[in-house]
mmCIF file of C-alpha atoms in Angstrom:
data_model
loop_
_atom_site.group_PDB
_atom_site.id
_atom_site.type_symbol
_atom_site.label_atom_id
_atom_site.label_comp_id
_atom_site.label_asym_id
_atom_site.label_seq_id
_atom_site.Cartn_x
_atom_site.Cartn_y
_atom_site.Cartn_z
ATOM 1 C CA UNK A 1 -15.703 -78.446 -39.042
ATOM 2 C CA UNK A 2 -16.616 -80.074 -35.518
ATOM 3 C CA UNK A 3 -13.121 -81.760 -35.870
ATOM 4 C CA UNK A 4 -11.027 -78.812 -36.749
ATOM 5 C CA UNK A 5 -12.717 -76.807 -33.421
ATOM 6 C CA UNK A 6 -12.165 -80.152 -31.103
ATOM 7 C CA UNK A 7 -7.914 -79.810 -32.504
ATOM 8 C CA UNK A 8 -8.207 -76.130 -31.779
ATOM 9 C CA UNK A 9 -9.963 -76.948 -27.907
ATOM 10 C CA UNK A 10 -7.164 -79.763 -27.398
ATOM 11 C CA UNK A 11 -4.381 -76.890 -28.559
ATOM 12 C CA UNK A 12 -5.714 -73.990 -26.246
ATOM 13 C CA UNK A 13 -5.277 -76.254 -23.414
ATOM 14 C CA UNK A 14 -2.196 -76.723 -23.756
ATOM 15 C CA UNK A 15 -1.589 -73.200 -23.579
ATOM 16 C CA UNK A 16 -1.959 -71.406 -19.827
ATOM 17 C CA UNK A 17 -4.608 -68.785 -20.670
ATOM 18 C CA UNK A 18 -7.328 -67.228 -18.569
ATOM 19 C CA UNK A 19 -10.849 -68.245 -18.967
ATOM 20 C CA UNK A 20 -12.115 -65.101 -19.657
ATOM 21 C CA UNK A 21 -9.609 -65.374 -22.690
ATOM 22 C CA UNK A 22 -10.129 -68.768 -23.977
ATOM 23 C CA UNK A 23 -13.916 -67.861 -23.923
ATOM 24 C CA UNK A 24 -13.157 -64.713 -26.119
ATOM 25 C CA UNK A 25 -11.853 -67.159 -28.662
ATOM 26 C CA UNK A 26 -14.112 -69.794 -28.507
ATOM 27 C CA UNK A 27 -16.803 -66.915 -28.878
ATOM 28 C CA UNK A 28 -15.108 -65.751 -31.772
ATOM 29 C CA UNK A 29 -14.776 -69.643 -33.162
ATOM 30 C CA UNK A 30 -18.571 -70.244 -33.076
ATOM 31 C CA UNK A 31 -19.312 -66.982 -35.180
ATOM 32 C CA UNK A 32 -17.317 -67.904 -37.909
ATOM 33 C CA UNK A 33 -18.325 -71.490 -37.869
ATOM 34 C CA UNK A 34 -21.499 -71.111 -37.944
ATOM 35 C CA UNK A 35 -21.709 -69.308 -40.920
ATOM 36 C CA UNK A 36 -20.638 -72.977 -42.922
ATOM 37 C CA UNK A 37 -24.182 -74.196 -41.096
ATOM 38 C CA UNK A 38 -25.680 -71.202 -43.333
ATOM 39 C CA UNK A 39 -23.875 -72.488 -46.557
ATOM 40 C CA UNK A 40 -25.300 -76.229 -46.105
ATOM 41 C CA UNK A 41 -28.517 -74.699 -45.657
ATOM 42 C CA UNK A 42 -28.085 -72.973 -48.909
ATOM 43 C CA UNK A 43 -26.800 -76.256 -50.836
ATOM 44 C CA UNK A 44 -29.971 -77.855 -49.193
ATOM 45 C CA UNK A 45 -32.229 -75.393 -50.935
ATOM 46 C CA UNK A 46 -30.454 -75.650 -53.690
ATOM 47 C CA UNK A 47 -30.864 -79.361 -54.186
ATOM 48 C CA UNK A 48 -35.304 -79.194 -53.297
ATOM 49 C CA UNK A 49 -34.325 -80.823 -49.678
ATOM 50 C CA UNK A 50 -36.180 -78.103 -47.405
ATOM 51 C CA UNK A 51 -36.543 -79.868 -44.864
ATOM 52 C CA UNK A 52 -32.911 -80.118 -43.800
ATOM 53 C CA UNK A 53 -32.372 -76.565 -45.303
ATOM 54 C CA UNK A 54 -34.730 -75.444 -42.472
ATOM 55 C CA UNK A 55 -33.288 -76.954 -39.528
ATOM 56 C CA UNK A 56 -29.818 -75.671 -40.131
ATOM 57 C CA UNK A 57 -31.146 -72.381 -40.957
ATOM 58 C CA UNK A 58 -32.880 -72.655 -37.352
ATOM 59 C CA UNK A 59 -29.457 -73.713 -35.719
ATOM 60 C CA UNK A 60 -27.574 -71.142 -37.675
ATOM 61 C CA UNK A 61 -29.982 -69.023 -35.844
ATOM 62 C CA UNK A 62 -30.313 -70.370 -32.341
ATOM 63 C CA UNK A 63 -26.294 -70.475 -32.415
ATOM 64 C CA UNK A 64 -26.363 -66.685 -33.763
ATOM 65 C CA UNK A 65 -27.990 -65.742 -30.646
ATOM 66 C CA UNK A 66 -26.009 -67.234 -28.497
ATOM 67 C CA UNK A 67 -22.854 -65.779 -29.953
ATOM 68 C CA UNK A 68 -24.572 -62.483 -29.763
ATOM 69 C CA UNK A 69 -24.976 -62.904 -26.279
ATOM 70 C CA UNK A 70 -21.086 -63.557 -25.686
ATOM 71 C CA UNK A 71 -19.899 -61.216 -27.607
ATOM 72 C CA UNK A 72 -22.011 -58.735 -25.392
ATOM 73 C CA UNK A 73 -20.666 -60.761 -22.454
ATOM 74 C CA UNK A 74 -17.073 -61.073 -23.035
ATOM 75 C CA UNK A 75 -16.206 -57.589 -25.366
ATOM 76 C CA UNK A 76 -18.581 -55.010 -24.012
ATOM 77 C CA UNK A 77 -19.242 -53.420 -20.640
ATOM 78 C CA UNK A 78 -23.411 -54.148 -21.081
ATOM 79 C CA UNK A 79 -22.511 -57.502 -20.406
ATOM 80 C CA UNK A 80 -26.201 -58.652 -20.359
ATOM 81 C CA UNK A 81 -29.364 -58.319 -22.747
ATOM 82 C CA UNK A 82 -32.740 -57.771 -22.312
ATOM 83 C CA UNK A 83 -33.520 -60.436 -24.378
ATOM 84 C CA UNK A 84 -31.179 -63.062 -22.677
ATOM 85 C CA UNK A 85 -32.963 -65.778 -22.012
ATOM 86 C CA UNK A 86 -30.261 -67.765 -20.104
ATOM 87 C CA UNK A 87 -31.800 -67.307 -17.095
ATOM 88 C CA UNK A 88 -35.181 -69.187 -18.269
ATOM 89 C CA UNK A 89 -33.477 -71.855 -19.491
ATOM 90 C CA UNK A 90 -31.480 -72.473 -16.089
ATOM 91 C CA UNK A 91 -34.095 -72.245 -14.363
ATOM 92 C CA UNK A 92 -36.324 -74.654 -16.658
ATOM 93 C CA UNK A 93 -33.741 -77.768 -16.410
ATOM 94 C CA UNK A 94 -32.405 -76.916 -13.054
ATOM 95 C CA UNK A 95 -28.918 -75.784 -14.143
ATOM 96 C CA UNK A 96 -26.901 -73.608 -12.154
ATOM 97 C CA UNK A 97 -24.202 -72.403 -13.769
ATOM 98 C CA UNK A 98 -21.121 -70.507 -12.623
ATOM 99 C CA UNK A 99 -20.172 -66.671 -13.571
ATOM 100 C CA UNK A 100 -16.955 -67.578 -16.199
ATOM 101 C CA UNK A 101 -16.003 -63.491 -14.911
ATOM 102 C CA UNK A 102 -15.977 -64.800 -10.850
ATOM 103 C CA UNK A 103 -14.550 -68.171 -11.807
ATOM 104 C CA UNK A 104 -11.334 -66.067 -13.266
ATOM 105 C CA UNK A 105 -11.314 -63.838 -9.680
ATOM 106 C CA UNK A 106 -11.009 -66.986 -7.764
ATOM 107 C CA UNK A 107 -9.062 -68.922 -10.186
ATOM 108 C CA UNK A 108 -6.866 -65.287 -9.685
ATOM 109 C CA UNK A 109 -7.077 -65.653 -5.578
ATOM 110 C CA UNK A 110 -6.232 -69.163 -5.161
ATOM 111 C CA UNK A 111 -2.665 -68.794 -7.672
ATOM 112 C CA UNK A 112 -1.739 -65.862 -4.900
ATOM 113 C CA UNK A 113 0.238 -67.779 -1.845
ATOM 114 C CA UNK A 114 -2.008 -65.216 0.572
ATOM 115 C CA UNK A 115 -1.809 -66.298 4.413
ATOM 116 C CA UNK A 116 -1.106 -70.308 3.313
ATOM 117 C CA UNK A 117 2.439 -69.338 4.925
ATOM 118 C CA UNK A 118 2.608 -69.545 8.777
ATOM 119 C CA UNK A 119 5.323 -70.387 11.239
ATOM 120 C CA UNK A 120 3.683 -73.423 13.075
ATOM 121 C CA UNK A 121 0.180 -74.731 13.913
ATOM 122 C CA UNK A 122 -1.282 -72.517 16.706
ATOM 123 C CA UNK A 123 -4.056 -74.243 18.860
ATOM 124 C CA UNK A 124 -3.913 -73.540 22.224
ATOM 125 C CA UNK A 125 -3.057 -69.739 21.785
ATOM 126 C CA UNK A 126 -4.484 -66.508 20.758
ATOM 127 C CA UNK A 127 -3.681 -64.005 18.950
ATOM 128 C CA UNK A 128 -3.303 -60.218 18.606
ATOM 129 C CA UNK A 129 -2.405 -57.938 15.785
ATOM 130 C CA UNK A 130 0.940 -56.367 16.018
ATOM 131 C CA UNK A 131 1.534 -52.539 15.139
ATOM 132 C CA UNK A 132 5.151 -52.411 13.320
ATOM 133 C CA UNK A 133 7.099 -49.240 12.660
ATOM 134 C CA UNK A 134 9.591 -49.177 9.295
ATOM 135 C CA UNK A 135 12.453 -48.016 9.573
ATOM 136 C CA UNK A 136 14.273 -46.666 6.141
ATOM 137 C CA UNK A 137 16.731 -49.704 5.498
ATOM 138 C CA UNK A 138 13.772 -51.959 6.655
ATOM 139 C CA UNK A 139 11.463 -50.584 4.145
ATOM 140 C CA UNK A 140 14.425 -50.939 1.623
ATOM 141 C CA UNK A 141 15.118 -54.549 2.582
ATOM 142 C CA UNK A 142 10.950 -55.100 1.860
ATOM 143 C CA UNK A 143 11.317 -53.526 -1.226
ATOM 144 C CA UNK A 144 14.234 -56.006 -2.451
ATOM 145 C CA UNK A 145 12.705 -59.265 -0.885
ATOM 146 C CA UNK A 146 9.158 -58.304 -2.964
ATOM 147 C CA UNK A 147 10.772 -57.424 -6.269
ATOM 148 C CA UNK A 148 13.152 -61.064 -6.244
ATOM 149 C CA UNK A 149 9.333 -62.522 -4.855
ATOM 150 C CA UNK A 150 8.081 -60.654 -8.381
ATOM 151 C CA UNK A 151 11.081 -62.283 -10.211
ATOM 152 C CA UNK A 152 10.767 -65.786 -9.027
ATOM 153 C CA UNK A 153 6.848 -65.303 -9.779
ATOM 154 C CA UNK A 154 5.907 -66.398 -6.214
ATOM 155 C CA UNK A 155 4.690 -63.328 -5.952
ATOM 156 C CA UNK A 156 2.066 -61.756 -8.516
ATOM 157 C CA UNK A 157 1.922 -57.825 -8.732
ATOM 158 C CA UNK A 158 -0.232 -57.919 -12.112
ATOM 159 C CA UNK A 159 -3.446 -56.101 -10.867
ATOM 160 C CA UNK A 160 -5.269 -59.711 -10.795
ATOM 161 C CA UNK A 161 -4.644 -60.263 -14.638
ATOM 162 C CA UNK A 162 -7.188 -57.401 -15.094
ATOM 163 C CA UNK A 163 -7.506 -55.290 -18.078
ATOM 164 C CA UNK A 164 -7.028 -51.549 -18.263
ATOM 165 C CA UNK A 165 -10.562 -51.383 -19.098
ATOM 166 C CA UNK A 166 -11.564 -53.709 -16.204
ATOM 167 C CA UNK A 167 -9.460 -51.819 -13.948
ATOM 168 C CA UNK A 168 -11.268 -48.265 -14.813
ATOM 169 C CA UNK A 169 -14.964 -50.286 -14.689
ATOM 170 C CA UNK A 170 -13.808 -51.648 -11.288
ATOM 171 C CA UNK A 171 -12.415 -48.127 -9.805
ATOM 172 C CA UNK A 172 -15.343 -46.528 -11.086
ATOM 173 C CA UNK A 173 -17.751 -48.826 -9.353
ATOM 174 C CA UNK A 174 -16.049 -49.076 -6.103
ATOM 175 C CA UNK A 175 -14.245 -45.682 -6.119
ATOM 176 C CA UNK A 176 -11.694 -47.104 -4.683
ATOM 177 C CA UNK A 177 -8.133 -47.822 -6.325
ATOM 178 C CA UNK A 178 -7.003 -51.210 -7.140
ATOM 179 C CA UNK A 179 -3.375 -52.376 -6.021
ATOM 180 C CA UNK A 180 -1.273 -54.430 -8.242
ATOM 181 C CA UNK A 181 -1.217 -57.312 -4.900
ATOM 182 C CA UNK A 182 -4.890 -59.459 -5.056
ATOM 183 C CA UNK A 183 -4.156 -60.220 -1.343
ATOM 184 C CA UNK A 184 -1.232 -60.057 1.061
ATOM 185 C CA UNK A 185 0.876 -62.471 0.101
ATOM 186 C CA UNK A 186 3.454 -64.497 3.015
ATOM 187 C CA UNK A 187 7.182 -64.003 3.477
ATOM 188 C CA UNK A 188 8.566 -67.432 2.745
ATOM 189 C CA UNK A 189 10.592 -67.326 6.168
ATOM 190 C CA UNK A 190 10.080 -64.620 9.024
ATOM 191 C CA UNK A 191 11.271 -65.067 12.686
ATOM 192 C CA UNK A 192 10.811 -62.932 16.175
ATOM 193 C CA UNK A 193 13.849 -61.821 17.211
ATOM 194 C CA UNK A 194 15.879 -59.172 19.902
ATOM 195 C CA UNK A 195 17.684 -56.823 18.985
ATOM 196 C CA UNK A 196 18.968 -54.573 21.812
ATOM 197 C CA UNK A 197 15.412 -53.708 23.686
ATOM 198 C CA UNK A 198 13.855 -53.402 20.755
ATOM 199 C CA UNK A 199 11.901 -56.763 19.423
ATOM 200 C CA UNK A 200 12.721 -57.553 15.348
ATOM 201 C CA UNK A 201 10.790 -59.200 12.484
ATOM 202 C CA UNK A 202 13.055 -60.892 10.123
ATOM 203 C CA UNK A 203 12.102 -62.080 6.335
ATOM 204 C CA UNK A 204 13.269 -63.072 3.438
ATOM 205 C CA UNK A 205 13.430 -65.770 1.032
ATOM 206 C CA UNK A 206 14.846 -67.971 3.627
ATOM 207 C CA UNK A 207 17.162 -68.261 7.043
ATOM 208 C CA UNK A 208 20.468 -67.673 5.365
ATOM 209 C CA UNK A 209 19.245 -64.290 3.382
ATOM 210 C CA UNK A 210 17.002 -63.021 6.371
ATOM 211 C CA UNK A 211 16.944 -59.502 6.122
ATOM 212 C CA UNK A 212 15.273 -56.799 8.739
ATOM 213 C CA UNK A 213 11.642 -55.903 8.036
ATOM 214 C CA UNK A 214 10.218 -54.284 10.647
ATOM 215 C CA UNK A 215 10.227 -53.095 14.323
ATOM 216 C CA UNK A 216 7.131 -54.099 16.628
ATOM 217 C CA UNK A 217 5.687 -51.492 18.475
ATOM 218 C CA UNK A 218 2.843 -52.499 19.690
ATOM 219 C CA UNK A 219 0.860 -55.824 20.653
ATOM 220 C CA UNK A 220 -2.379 -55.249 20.717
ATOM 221 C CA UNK A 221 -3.159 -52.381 23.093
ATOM 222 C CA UNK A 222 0.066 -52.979 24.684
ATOM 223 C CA UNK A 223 3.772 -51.163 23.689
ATOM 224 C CA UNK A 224 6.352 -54.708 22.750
ATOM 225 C CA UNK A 225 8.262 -53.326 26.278
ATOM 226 C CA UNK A 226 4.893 -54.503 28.079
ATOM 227 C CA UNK A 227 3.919 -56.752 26.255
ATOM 228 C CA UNK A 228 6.750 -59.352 26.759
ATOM 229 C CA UNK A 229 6.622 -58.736 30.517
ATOM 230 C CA UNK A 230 3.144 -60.291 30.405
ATOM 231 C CA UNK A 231 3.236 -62.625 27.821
ATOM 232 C CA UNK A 232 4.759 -64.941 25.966
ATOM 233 C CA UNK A 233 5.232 -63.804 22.440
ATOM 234 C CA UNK A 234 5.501 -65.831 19.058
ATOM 235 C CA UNK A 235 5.026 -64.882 15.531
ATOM 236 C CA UNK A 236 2.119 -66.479 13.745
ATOM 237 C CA UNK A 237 2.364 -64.597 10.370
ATOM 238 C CA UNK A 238 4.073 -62.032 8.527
ATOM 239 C CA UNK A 239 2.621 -61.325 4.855
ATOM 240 C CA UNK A 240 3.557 -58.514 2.392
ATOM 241 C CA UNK A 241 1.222 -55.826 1.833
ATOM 242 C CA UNK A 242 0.732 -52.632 -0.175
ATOM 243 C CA UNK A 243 2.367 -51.372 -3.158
ATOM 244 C CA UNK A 244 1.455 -50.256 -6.524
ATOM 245 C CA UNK A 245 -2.436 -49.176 -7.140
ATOM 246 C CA UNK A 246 -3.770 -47.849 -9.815
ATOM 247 C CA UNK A 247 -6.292 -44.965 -9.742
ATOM 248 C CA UNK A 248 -8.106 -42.957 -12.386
ATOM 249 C CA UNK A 249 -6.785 -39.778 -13.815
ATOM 250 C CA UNK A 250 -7.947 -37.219 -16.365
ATOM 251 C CA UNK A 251 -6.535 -38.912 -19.285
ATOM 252 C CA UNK A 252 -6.704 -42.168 -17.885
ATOM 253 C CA UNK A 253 -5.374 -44.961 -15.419
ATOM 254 C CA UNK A 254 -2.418 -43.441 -13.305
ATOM 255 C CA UNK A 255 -0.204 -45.983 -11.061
ATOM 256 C CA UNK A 256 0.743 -44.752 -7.620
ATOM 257 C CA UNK A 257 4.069 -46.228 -6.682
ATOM 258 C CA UNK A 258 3.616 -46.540 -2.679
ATOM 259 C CA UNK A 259 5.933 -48.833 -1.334
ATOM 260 C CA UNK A 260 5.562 -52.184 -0.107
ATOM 261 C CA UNK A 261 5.320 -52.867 3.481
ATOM 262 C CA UNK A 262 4.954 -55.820 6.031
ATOM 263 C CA UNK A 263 1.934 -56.606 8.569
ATOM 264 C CA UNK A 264 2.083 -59.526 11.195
ATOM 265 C CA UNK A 265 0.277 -61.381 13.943
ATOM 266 C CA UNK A 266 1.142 -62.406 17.235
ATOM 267 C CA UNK A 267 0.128 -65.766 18.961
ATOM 268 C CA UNK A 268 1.031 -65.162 22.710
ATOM 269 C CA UNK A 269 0.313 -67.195 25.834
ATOM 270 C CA UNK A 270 -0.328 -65.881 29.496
ATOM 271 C CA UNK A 271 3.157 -65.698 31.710
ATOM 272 C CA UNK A 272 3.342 -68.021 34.852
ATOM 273 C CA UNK A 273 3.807 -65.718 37.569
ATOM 274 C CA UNK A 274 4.926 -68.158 40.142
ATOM 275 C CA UNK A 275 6.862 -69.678 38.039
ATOM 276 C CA UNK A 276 10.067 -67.531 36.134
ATOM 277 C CA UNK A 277 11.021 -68.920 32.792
ATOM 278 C CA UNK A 278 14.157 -70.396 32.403
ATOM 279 C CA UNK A 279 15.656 -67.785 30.589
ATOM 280 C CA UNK A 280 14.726 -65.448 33.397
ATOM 281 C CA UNK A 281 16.621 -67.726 35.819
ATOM 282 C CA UNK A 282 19.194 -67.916 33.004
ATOM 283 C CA UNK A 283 19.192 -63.933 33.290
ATOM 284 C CA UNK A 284 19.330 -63.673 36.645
ATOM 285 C CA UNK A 285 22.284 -66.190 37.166
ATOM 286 C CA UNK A 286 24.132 -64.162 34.785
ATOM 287 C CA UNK A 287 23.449 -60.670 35.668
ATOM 288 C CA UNK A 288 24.852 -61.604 39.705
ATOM 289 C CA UNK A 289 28.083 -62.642 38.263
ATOM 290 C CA UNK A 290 28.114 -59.567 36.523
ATOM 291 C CA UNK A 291 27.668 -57.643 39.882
ATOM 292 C CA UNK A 292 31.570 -57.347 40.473
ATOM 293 C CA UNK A 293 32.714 -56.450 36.990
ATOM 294 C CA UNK A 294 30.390 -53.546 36.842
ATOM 295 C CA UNK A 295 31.722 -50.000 36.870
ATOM 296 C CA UNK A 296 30.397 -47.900 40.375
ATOM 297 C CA UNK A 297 29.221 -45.015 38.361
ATOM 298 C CA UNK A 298 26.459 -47.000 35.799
ATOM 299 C CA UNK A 299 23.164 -46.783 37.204
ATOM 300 C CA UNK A 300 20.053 -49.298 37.424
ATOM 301 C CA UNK A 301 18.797 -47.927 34.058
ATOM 302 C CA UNK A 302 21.474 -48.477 32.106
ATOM 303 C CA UNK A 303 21.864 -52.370 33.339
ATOM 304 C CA UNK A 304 18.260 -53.336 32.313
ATOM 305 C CA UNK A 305 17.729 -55.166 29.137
ATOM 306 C CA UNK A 306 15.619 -57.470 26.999
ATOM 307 C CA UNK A 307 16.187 -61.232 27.951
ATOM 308 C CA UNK A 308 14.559 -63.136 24.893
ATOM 309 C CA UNK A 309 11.237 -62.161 25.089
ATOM 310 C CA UNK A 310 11.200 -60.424 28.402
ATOM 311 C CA UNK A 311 13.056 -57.747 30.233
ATOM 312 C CA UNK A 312 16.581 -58.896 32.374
ATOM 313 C CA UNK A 313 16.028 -58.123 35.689
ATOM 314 C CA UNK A 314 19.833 -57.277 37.160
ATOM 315 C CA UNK A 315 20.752 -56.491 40.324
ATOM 316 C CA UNK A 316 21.392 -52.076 41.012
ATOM 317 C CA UNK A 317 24.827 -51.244 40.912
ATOM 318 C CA UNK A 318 26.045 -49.848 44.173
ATOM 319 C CA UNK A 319 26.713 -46.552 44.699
ATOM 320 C CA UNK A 320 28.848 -44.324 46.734
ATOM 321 C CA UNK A 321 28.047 -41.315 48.111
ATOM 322 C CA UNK A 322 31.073 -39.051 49.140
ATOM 323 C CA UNK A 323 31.269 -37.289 52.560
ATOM 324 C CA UNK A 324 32.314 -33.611 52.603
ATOM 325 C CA UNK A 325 35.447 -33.278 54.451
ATOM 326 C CA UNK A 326 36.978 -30.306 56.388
ATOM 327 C CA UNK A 327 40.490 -29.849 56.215
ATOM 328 C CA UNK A 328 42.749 -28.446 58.831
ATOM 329 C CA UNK A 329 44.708 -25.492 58.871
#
């Protein structure tokens, strides 16, 4: 018997299940086997040995407990008895064992990528959370990047392997709904970039199928147009977030399909004012030989724009301001 359960132990591990699971079956193992300890009890008595028919009757009994205990565990919502005496025994020989339901949470957690994705090592900076606006082709291109993420099974949208039992038992407790993401899981690539005067994020699977994500707006307390005037911008992070959630309705779990959407975070460093970058020199150089090329009637408005992470200072066009003339008769 002991060796047929050892091949079946050796067969489930071969075999990627949750723990939760393989306990469920190895619950379900040790109430059928024991049941044989109860027939070699009864082939004890049989033969006058009552000794030995006694102690496997008492192991056919301790074990019956225990798989009473599981069962409640593992396939109801009580979970615990008031006669469990689990805790006794721990605490008689010192044992401290570890919940199998919060060992499957953070077995759960640590599968999920999360925030392990980051562009660089930041040390000497700090950061700032970044407010970012969608536009509708940027939340589109989210949309497409999470569901090849999904395909590729880098990212996990399976509401943390719970069940639709779990998932009611976990709404109900925390009245709050539970989204299919665990945590918010990292772009695989994601740059900072200009576009125009407006400052881009960039994702996607990698460099060559980069696709827009989102605009910043904001850097801290800061819009991105002051921001980059004072500091010196880089992004630290860009992870997915949002999407499906399930909540309870009157005839059961309903799933909310809100879209997907992208959150980041700014490291930044203090601007030199005494000394100008050397794309603002850059800028500068470039915007004077502009001077003669451009047309009298643009204004000083029009000519400013974003150098790479600051504003291009260029020089006012000059303009010319037309005397009124009398003619003679």
């Amino acid at each position: 018997m002991f060796t047929l359960f050892d091949m079946i132990r050796s067969s489930l591990s071969y075999v990627n299940l949750s723990t939760v699971l393989k306990n469920r079956i190895y619950t379900i193992l040790a109430g059928i086997g024991n049941f044989y300890l109860l027939y070699v009890a009864f082939r004890f008595f049989q033969n006058g040995f009552w000794g030995r028919g006694t102690l496997f009757i008492l192991a056919f009994l301790v074990i019956l407990y225990f798989t009473y205990l599981n069962i409640l565990y593992y396939f109801t919502k009580a979970k615990k008895s008031k006669y469990d005496i689990s805790p006794w025994i721990e605490k008689v020989l010192h044992i401290q064992s570890k919940d199998p339901m919060t060992a499957a949470e953070e077995e759960r957690k640590e599968m999920a990528p999360g925030y392990v994705q980051t562009n660089g090592i930041f040390k000497n900076e700090d950061f700032l959370p970044a407010t970012v606006v969608h536009t509708m082709e940027q939340r589109d291109n989210i949309q497409q990047i999470a569901a090849e993420l999904i395909r590729m099974d880098y990212m996990k949208a399976d509401y943390q392997g719970l069940s639709e039992e779990e998932i009611a038992e976990k709404i109900q407790t925390t009245g709050k709904p539970v989204p299919a993401l665990s945590a918010p899981v990292a772009l695989p690539y994601f740059e900072l970039a200009r576009k125009g005067n407006s400052l881009i994020v960039y994702g996607g699977l990698n460099q060559i199928d980069r696709k827009e994500v989102a605009t910043v707006k904001e850097v801290g307390l800061l819009t991105a147009r002051e921001a980059v005037k004072r500091y010196q911008l880089y992004l630290a992070t860009a992870v997915i977030t949002g999407g499906p959630e399930k909540i309870n309705g009157r005839t059961g779990l309903i799933e909310k399909d809100t879209p997907y959407g992208v959150q980041v975070q700014v490291a930044y460093r203090e601007r030199a004012a005494e000394e100008p970058s050397t794309n603002q020199r850059r800028s500068t150089i470039t915007s004077s030989s502009e001077i003669s090329s451009t047309p009298e009637h643009l204004t000083r408005s029009q000519h400013e724009t974003f150098d790479e992470f600051g504003p291009r200072q260029s020089t006012p066009a000059p303009q010319k301001h037309w005397r009124s003339q009398k003619y003679k008769h």
